PDB file of N, CA and C in Angstrom:
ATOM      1  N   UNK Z   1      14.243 -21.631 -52.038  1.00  0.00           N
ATOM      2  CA  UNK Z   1      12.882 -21.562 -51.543  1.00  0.00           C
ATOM      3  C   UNK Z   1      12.854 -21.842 -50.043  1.00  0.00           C
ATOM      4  N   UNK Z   2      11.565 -21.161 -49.602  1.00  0.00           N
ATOM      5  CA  UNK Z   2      12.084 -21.605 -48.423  1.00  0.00           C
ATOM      6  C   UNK Z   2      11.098 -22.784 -47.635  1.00  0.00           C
ATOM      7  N   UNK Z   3      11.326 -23.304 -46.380  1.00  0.00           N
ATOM      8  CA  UNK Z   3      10.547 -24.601 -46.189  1.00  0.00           C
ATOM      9  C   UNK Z   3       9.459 -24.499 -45.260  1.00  0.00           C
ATOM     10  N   UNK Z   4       9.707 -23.417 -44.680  1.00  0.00           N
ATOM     11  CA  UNK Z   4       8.756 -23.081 -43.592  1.00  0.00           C
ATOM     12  C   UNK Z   4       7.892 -21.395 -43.935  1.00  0.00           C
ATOM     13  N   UNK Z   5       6.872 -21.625 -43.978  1.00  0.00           N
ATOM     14  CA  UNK Z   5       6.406 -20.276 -43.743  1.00  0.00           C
ATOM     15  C   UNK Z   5       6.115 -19.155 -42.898  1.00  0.00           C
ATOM     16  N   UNK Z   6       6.220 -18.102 -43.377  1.00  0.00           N
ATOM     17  CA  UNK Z   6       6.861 -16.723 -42.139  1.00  0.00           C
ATOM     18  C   UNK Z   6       5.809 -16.785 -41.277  1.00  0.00           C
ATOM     19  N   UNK Z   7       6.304 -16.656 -39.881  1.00  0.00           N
ATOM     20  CA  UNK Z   7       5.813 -17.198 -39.224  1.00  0.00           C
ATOM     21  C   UNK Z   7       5.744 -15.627 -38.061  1.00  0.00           C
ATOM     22  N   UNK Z   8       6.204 -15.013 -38.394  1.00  0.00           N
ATOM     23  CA  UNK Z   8       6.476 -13.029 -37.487  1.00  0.00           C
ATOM     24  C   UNK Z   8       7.004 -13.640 -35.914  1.00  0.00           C
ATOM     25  N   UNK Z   9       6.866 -12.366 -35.358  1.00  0.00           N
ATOM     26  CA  UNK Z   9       6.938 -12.703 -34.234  1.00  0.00           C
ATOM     27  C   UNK Z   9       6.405 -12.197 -33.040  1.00  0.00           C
ATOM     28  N   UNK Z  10       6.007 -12.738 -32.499  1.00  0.00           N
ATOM     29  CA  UNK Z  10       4.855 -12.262 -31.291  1.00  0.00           C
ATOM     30  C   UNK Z  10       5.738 -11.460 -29.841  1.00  0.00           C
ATOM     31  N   UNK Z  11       4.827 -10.093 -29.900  1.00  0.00           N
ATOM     32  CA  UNK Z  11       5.828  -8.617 -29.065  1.00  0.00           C
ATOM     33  C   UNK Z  11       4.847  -8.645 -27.593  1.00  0.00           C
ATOM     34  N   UNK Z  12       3.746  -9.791 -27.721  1.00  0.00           N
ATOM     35  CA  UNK Z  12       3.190  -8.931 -26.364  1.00  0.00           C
ATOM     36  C   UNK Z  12       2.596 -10.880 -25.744  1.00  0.00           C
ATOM     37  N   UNK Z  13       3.828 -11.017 -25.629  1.00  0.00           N
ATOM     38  CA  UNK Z  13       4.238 -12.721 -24.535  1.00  0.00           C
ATOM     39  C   UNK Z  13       4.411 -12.356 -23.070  1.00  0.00           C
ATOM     40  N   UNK Z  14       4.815 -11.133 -23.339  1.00  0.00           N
ATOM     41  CA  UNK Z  14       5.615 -11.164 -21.664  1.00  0.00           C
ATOM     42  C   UNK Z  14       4.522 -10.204 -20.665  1.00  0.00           C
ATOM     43  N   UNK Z  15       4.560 -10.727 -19.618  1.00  0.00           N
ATOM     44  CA  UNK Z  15       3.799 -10.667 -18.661  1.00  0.00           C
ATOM     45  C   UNK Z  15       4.755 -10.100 -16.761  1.00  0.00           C
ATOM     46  N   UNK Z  16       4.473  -9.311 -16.053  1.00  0.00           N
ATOM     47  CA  UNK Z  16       5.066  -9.399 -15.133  1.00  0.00           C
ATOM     48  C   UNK Z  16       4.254  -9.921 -13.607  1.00  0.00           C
ATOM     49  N   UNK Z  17       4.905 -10.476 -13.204  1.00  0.00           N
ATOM     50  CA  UNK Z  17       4.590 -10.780 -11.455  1.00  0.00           C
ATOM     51  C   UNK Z  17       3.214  -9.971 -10.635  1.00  0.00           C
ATOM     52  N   UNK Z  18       2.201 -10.062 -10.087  1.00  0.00           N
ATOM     53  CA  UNK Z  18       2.239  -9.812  -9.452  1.00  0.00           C
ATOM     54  C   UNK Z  18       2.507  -9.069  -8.342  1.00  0.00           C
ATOM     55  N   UNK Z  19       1.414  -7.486  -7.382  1.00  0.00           N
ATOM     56  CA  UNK Z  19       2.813  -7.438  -6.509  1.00  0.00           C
ATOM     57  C   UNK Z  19       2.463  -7.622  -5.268  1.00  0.00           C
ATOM     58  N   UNK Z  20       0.863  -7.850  -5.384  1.00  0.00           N
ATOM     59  CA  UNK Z  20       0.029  -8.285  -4.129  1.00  0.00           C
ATOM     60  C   UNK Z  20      -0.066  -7.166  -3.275  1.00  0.00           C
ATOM     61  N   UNK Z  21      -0.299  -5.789  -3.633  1.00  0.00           N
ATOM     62  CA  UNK Z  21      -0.467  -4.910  -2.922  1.00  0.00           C
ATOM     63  C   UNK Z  21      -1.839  -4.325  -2.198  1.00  0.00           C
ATOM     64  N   UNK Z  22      -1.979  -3.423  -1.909  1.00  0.00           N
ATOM     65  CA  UNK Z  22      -3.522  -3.755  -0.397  1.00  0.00           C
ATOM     66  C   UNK Z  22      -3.131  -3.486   1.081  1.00  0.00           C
ATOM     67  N   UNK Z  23      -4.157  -3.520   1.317  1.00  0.00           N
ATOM     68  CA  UNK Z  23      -4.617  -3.536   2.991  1.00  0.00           C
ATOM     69  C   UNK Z  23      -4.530  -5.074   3.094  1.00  0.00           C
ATOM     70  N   UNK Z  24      -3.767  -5.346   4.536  1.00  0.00           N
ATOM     71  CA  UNK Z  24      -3.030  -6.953   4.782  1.00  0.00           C
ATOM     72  C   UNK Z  24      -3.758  -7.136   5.691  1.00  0.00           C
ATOM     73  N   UNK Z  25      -4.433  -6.188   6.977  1.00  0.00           N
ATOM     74  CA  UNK Z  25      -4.779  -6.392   8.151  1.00  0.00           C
ATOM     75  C   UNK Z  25      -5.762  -5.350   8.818  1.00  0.00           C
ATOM     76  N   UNK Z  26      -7.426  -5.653   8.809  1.00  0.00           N
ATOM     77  CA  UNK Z  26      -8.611  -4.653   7.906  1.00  0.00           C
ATOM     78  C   UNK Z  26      -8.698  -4.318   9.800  1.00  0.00           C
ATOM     79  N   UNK Z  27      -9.780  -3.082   9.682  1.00  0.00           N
ATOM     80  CA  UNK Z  27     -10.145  -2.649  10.883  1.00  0.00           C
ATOM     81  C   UNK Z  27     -10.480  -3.662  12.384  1.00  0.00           C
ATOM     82  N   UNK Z  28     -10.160  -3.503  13.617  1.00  0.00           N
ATOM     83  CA  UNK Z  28     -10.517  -4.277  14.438  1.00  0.00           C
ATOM     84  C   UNK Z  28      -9.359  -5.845  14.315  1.00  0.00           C
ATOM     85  N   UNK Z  29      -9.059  -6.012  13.458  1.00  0.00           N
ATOM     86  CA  UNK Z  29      -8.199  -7.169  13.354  1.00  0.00           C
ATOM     87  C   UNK Z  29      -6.697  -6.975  14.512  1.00  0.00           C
ATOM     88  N   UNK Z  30      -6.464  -7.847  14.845  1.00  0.00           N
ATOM     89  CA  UNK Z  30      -5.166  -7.968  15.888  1.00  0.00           C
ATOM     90  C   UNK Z  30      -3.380  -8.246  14.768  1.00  0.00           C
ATOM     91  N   UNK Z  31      -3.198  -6.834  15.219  1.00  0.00           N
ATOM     92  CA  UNK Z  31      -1.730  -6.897  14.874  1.00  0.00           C
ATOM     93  C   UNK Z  31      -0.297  -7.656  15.653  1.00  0.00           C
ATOM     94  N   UNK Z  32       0.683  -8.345  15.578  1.00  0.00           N
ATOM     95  CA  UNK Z  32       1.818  -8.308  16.294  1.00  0.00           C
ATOM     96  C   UNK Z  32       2.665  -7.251  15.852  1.00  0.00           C
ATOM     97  N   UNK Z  33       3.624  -7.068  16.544  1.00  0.00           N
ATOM     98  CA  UNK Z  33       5.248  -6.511  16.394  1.00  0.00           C
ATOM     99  C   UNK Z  33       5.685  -6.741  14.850  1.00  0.00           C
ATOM    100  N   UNK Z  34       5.690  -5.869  13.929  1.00  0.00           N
ATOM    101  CA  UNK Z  34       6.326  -6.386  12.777  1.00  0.00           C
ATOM    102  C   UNK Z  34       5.469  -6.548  11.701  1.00  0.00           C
ATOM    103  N   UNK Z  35       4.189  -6.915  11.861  1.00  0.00           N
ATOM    104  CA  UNK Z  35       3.031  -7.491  10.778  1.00  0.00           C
ATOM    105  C   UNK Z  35       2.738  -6.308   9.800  1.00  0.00           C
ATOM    106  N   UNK Z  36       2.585  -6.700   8.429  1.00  0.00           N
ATOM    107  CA  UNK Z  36       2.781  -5.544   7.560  1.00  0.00           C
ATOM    108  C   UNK Z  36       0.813  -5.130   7.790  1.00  0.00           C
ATOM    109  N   UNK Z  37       0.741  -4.031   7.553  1.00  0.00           N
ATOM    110  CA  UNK Z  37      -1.102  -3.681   7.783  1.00  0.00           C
ATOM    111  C   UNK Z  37      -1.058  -3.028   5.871  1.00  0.00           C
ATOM    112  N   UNK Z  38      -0.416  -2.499   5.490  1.00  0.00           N
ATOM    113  CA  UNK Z  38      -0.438  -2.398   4.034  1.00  0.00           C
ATOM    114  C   UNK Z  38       0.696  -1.832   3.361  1.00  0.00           C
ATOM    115  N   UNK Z  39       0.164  -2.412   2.096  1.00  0.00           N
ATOM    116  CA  UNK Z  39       1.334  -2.620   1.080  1.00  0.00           C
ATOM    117  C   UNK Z  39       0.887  -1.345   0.276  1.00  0.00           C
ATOM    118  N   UNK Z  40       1.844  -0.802  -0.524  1.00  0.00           N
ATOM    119  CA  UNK Z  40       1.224   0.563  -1.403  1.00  0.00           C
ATOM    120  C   UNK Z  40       1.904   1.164  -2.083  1.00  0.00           C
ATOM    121  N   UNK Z  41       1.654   1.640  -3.134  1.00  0.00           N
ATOM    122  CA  UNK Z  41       2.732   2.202  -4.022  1.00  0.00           C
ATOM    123  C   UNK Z  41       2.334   3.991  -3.574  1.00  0.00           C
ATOM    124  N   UNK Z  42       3.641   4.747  -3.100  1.00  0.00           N
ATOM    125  CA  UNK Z  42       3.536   5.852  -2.826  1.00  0.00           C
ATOM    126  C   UNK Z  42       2.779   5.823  -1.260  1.00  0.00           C
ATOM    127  N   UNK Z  43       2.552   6.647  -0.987  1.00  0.00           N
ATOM    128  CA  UNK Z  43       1.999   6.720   0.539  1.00  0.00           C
ATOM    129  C   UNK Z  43       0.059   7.679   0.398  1.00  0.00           C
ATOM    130  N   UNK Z  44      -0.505   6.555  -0.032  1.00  0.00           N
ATOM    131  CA  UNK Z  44      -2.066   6.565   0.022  1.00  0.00           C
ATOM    132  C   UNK Z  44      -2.442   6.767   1.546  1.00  0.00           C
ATOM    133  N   UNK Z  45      -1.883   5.847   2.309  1.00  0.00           N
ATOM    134  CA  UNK Z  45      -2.356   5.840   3.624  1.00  0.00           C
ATOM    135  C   UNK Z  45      -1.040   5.713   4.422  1.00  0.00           C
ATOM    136  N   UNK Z  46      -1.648   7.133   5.353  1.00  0.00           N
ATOM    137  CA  UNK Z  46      -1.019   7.448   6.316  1.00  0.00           C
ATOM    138  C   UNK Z  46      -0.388   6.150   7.342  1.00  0.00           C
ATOM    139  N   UNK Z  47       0.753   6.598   8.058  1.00  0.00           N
ATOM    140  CA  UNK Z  47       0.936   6.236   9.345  1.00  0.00           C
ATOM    141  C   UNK Z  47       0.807   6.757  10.500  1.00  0.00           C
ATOM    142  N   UNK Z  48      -0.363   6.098  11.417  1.00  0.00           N
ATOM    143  CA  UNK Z  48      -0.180   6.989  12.410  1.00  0.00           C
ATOM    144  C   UNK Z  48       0.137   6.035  14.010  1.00  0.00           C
ATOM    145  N   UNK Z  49      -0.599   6.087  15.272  1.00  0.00           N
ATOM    146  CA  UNK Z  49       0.482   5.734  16.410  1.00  0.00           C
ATOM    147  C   UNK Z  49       0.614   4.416  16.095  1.00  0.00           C
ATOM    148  N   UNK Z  50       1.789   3.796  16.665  1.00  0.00           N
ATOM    149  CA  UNK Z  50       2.390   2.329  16.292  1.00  0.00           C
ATOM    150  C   UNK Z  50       2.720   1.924  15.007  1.00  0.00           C
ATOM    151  N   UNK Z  51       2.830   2.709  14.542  1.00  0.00           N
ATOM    152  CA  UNK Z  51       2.325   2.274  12.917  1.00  0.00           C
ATOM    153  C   UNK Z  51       3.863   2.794  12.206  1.00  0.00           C
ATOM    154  N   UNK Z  52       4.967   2.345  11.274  1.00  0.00           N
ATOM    155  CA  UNK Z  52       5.921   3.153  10.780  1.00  0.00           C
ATOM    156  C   UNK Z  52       5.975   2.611   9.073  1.00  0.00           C
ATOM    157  N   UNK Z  53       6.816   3.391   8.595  1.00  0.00           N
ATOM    158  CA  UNK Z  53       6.552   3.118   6.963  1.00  0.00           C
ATOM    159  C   UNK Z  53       8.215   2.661   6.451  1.00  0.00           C
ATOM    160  N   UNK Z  54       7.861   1.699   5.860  1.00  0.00           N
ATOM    161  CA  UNK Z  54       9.309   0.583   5.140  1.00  0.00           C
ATOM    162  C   UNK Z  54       9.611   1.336   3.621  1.00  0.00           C
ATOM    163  N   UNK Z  55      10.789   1.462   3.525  1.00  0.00           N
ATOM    164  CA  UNK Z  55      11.674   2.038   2.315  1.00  0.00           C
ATOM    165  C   UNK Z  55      10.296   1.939   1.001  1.00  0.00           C
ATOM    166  N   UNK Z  56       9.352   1.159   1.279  1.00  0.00           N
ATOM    167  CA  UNK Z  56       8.787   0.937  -0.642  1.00  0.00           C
ATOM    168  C   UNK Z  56       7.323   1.361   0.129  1.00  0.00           C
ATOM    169  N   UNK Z  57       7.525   2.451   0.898  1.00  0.00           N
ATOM    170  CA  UNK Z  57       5.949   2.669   1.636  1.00  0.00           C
ATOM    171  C   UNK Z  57       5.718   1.631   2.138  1.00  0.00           C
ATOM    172  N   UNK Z  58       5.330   0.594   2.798  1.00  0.00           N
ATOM    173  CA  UNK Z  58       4.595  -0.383   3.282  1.00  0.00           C
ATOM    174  C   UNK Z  58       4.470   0.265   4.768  1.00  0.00           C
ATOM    175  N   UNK Z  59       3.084   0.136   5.152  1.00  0.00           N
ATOM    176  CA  UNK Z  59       3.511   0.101   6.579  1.00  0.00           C
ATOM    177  C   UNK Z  59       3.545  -1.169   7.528  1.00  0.00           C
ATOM    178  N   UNK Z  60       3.751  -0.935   8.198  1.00  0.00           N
ATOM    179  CA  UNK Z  60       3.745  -2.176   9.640  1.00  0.00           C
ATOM    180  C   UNK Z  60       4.008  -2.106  10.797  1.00  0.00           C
ATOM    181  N   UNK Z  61       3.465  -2.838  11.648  1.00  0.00           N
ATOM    182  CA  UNK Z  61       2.848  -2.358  13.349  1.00  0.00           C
ATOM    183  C   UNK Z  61       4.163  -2.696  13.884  1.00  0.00           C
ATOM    184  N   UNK Z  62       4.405  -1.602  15.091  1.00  0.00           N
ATOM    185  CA  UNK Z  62       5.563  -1.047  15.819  1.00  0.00           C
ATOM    186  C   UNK Z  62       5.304  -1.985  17.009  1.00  0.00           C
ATOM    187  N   UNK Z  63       4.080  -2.267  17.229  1.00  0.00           N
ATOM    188  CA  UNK Z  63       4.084  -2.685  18.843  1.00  0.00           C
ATOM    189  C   UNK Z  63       2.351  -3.959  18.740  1.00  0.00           C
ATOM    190  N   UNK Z  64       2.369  -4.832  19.575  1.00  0.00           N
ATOM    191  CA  UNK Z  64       0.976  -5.811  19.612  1.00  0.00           C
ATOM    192  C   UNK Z  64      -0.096  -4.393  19.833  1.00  0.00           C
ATOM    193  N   UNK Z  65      -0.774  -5.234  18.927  1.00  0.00           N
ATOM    194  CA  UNK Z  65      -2.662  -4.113  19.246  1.00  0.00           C
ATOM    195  C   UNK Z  65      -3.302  -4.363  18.167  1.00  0.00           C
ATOM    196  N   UNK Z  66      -4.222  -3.705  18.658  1.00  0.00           N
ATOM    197  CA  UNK Z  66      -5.850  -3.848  17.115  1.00  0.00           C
ATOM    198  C   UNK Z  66      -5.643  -3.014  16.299  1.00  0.00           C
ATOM    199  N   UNK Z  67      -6.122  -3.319  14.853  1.00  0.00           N
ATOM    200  CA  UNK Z  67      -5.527  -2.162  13.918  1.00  0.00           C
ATOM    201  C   UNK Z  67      -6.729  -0.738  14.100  1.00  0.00           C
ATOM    202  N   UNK Z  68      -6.823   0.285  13.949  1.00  0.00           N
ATOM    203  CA  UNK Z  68      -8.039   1.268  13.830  1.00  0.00           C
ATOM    204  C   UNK Z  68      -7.683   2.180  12.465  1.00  0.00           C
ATOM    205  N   UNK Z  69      -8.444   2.066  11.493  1.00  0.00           N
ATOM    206  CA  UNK Z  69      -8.385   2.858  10.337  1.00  0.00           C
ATOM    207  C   UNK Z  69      -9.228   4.296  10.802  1.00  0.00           C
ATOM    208  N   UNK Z  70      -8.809   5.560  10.421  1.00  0.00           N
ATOM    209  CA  UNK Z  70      -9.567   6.767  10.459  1.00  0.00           C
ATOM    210  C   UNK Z  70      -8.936   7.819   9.257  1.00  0.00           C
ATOM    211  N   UNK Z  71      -9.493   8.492   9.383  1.00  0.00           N
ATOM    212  CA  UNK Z  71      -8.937   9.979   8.555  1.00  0.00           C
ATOM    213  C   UNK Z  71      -8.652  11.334   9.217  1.00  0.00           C
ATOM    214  N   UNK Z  72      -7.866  12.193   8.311  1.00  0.00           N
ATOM    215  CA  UNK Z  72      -6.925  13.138   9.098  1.00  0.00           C
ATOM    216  C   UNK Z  72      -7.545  14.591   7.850  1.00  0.00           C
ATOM    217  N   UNK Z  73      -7.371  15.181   8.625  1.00  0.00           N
ATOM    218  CA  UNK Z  73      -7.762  16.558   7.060  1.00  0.00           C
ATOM    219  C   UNK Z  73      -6.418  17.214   7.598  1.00  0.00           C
ATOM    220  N   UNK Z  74      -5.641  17.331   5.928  1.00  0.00           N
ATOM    221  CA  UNK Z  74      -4.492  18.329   6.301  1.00  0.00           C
ATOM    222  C   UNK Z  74      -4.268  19.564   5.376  1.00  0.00           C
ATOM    223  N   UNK Z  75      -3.886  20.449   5.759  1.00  0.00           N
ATOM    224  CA  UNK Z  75      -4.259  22.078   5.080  1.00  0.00           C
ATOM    225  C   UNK Z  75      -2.589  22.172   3.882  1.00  0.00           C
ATOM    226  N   UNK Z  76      -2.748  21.750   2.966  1.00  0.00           N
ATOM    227  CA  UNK Z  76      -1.692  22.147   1.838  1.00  0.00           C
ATOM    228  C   UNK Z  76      -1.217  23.475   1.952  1.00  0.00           C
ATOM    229  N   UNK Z  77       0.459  23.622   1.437  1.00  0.00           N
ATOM    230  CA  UNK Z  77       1.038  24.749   1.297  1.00  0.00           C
ATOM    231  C   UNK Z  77       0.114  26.225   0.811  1.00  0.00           C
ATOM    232  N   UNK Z  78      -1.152  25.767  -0.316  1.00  0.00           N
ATOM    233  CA  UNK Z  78      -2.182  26.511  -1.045  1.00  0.00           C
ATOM    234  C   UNK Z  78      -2.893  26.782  -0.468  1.00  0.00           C
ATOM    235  N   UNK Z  79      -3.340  26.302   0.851  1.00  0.00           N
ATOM    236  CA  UNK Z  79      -4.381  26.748   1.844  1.00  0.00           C
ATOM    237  C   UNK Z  79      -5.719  25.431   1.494  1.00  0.00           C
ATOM    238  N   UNK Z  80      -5.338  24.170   0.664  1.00  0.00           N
ATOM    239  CA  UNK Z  80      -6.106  23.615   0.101  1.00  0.00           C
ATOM    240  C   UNK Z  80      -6.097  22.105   1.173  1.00  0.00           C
ATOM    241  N   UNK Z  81      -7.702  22.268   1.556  1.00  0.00           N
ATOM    242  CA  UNK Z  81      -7.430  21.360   2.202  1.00  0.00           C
ATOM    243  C   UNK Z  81      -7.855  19.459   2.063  1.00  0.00           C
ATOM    244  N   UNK Z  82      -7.458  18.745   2.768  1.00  0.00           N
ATOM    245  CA  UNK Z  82      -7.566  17.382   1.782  1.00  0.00           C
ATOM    246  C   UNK Z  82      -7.694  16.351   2.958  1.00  0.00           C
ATOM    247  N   UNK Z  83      -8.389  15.001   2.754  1.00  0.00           N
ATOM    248  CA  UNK Z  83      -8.585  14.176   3.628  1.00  0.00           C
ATOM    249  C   UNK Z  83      -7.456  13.014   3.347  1.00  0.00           C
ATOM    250  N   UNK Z  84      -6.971  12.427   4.411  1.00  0.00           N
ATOM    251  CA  UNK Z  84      -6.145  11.245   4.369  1.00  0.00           C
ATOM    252  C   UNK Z  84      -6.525  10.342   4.924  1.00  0.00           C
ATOM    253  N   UNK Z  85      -6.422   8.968   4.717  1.00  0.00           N
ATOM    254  CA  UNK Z  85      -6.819   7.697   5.711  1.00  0.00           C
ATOM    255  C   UNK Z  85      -5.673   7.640   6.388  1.00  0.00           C
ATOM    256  N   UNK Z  86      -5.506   7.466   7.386  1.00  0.00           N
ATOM    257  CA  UNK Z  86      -4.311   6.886   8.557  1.00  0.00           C
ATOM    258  C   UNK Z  86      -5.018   5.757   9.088  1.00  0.00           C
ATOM    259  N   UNK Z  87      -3.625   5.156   9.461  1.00  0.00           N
ATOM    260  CA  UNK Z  87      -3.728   4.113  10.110  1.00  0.00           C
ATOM    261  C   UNK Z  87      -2.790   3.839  11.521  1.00  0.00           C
ATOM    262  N   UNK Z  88      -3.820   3.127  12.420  1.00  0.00           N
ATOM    263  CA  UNK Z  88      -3.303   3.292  13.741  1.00  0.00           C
ATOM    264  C   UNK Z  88      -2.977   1.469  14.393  1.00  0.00           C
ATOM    265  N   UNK Z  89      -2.288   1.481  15.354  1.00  0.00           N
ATOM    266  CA  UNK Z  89      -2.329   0.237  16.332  1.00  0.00           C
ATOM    267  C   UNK Z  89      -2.802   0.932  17.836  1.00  0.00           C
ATOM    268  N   UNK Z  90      -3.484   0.008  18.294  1.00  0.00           N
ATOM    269  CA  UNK Z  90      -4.265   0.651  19.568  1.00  0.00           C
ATOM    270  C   UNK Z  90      -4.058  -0.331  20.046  1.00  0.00           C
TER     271      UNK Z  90
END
């Protein structure tokens, strides 16, 4: 017999991290050399002057300045055309 009763076992314990992804550093805000301006899975938002993109997309400021968010319209291989946010250091 047994002494304890069945007790199953529980499949949905596990949980992962966090990855804190986002905009780090919003319009008008002051960038340094290095400071990440956003985190992102895939490339949502552009890079544009001062601005370069890290192996997992992230971008971050090339040079000191204010951040300036805008948008770009770019014409697809289909003739289809589409808006992007970029992001700048000024």
């Amino acid at each position: 017999m047994a002494t304890k009763k069945a007790g199953g076992t529980a499949k949905n314990l596990r949980d992962s991290n966090p990855k804190y992804l986002g905009i780090k550093l919003y319009d008008g805000q002051k960038a340094q050399a290095g400071s990440v301006l956003v985190r992102q899975r895939g490339t949502k938002v552009l890079a544009g002057k001062n601005v370069m993109v890290g192996k997992d997309h992230t971008l971050f400021s090339v040079k000191k300045g204010t951040v300036k968010y805008g948008t770009k319209r770019k014409t697809k291989y289909d003739g289809q055309v589409k808006k992007y946010k970029i992001v700048n250091v000024i």
